[in-house]
GROMACS .gro file of C-alpha atoms in nm:
model
  109
    1MET     CA    1   0.000   0.000   0.000
    2GLY     CA    2   0.109   0.353  -0.071
    3GLU     CA    3   0.109   0.675   0.124
    4TRP     CA    4  -0.033   1.018   0.060
    5GLN     CA    5   0.178   1.200  -0.197
    6HIS     CA    6   0.085   1.533  -0.036
    7GLY     CA    7   0.081   1.589   0.339
    8LEU     CA    8  -0.234   1.686   0.527
    9PHE     CA    9  -0.085   2.023   0.615
   10GLY     CA   10   0.076   2.080   0.274
   11CYS     CA   11  -0.201   2.323   0.180
   12PHE     CA   12   0.031   2.561  -0.001
   13GLY     CA   13   0.153   2.299  -0.249
   14ASN     CA   14  -0.113   2.434  -0.484
   15ILE     CA   15  -0.198   2.789  -0.381
   16GLY     CA   16  -0.489   2.813  -0.625
   17VAL     CA   17  -0.668   2.516  -0.471
   18CYS     CA   18  -0.584   2.650  -0.125
   19ILE     CA   19  -0.748   2.988  -0.195
   20ILE     CA   20  -1.056   2.837  -0.361
   21THR     CA   21  -1.098   2.595  -0.071
   22TYR     CA   22  -1.067   2.870   0.188
   23PHE     CA   23  -1.330   3.094   0.029
   24ALA     CA   24  -1.557   2.833  -0.134
   25PRO     CA   25  -1.489   2.485   0.005
   26CYS     CA   26  -1.802   2.352  -0.167
   27ILE     CA   27  -1.629   2.396  -0.506
   28THR     CA   28  -1.329   2.188  -0.404
   29ALA     CA   29  -1.553   1.928  -0.235
   30GLY     CA   30  -1.763   1.893  -0.550
   31ARG     CA   31  -1.462   1.865  -0.781
   32ASN     CA   32  -1.301   1.608  -0.554
   33ALA     CA   33  -1.619   1.400  -0.533
   34GLU     CA   34  -1.658   1.397  -0.910
   35LYS     CA   35  -1.296   1.298  -0.972
   36ALA     CA   36  -1.313   1.025  -0.707
   37GLY     CA   37  -1.636   0.891  -0.854
   38VAL     CA   38  -1.844   0.959  -0.542
   39GLY     CA   39  -2.103   1.174  -0.719
   40GLY     CA   40  -2.165   1.477  -0.936
   41CYS     CA   41  -1.976   1.800  -0.879
   42CYS     CA   42  -2.275   2.027  -0.818
   43ILE     CA   43  -2.478   1.799  -0.593
   44CYS     CA   44  -2.179   1.693  -0.381
   45GLY     CA   45  -2.063   2.055  -0.356
   46ILE     CA   46  -2.403   2.164  -0.228
   47VAL     CA   47  -2.439   1.868   0.008
   48SER     CA   48  -2.090   1.934   0.149
   49MET     CA   49  -2.223   2.256   0.304
   50ILE     CA   50  -2.496   2.074   0.503
   51GLN     CA   51  -2.351   1.931   0.823
   52PRO     CA   52  -2.314   1.653   0.936
   53ILE     CA   53  -2.403   1.507   0.595
   54GLY     CA   54  -2.134   1.724   0.436
   55MET     CA   55  -1.865   1.581   0.659
   56TYR     CA   56  -1.974   1.231   0.558
   57PHE     CA   57  -1.942   1.316   0.187
   58VAL     CA   58  -1.600   1.474   0.236
   59ALA     CA   59  -1.485   1.167   0.433
   60ARG     CA   60  -1.636   0.933   0.172
   61THR     CA   61  -1.447   1.119  -0.103
   62ARG     CA   62  -1.128   1.089   0.102
   63GLN     CA   63  -1.190   0.714   0.142
   64LYS     CA   64  -1.252   0.669  -0.231
   65THR     CA   65  -0.935   0.866  -0.308
   66ARG     CA   66  -0.735   0.635  -0.081
   67GLU     CA   67  -0.881   0.335  -0.265
   68LEU     CA   68  -0.803   0.484  -0.608
   69ARG     CA   69  -0.447   0.570  -0.511
   70GLY     CA   70  -0.375   0.256  -0.305
   71ILE     CA   71  -0.326   0.447   0.021
   72GLU     CA   72  -0.363   0.280   0.361
   73GLY     CA   73  -0.613   0.413   0.610
   74SER     CA   74  -0.961   0.375   0.752
   75PHE     CA   75  -1.296   0.544   0.703
   76VAL     CA   76  -1.298   0.634   1.073
   77MET     CA   77  -0.977   0.835   1.032
   78ASP     CA   78  -1.114   0.990   0.713
   79CYS     CA   79  -1.411   1.111   0.921
   80VAL     CA   80  -1.182   1.239   1.195
   81TRP     CA   81  -0.966   1.442   0.954
   82SER     CA   82  -1.273   1.572   0.772
   83TRP     CA   83  -1.412   1.695   1.103
   84ILE     CA   84  -1.093   1.827   1.269
   85CYS     CA   85  -0.933   1.994   0.967
   86PRO     CA   86  -1.179   2.002   0.676
   87PHE     CA   87  -0.995   2.258   0.463
   88CYS     CA   88  -0.662   2.075   0.488
   89SER     CA   89  -0.835   1.746   0.412
   90LEU     CA   90  -1.009   1.892   0.104
   91VAL     CA   91  -0.684   2.040  -0.030
   92GLN     CA   92  -0.490   1.717   0.032
   93VAL     CA   93  -0.749   1.514  -0.160
   94ALA     CA   94  -0.758   1.774  -0.440
   95GLN     CA   95  -0.381   1.753  -0.477
   96GLU     CA   96  -0.392   1.372  -0.486
   97LEU     CA   97  -0.659   1.383  -0.757
   98GLU     CA   98  -0.495   1.650  -0.976
   99ASP     CA   99  -0.394   1.401  -1.244
  100VAL     CA  100  -0.709   1.184  -1.225
  101PRO     CA  101  -0.983   1.257  -1.479
  102ALA     CA  102  -1.340   1.294  -1.349
  103GLY     CA  103  -1.468   0.952  -1.247
  104GLY     CA  104  -1.127   0.802  -1.325
  105ALA     CA  105  -0.944   0.521  -1.158
  106MET     CA  106  -0.569   0.546  -1.112
  107VAL     CA  107  -0.408   0.318  -0.855
  108ARG     CA  108  -0.052   0.402  -0.759
  109GLU     CA  109   0.182   0.103  -0.772
   0.00000   0.00000   0.00000
């Protein structure tokens, strides 16, 4: 199993994603969900703003990203990170999914 290519607190690795996530986290959440194959961009972006359902969708997207990239972890920890540090979690997932097309599957070897 692999590890995260980008650290949880490596928010400034992509300053554009960092700024968008800070001011409009629903955009990043929707894009991440679509790329991970969790759901459509618009619906997941909107749902991400409704708590606690939003936290579930962000954690589910994080879990799906781990599966796509072959990263170890658990859904419980995905929920914890999505609750404790949602912006950092969103940016980390966005950076991991930068080279994955929407709905794509790319497992790291």
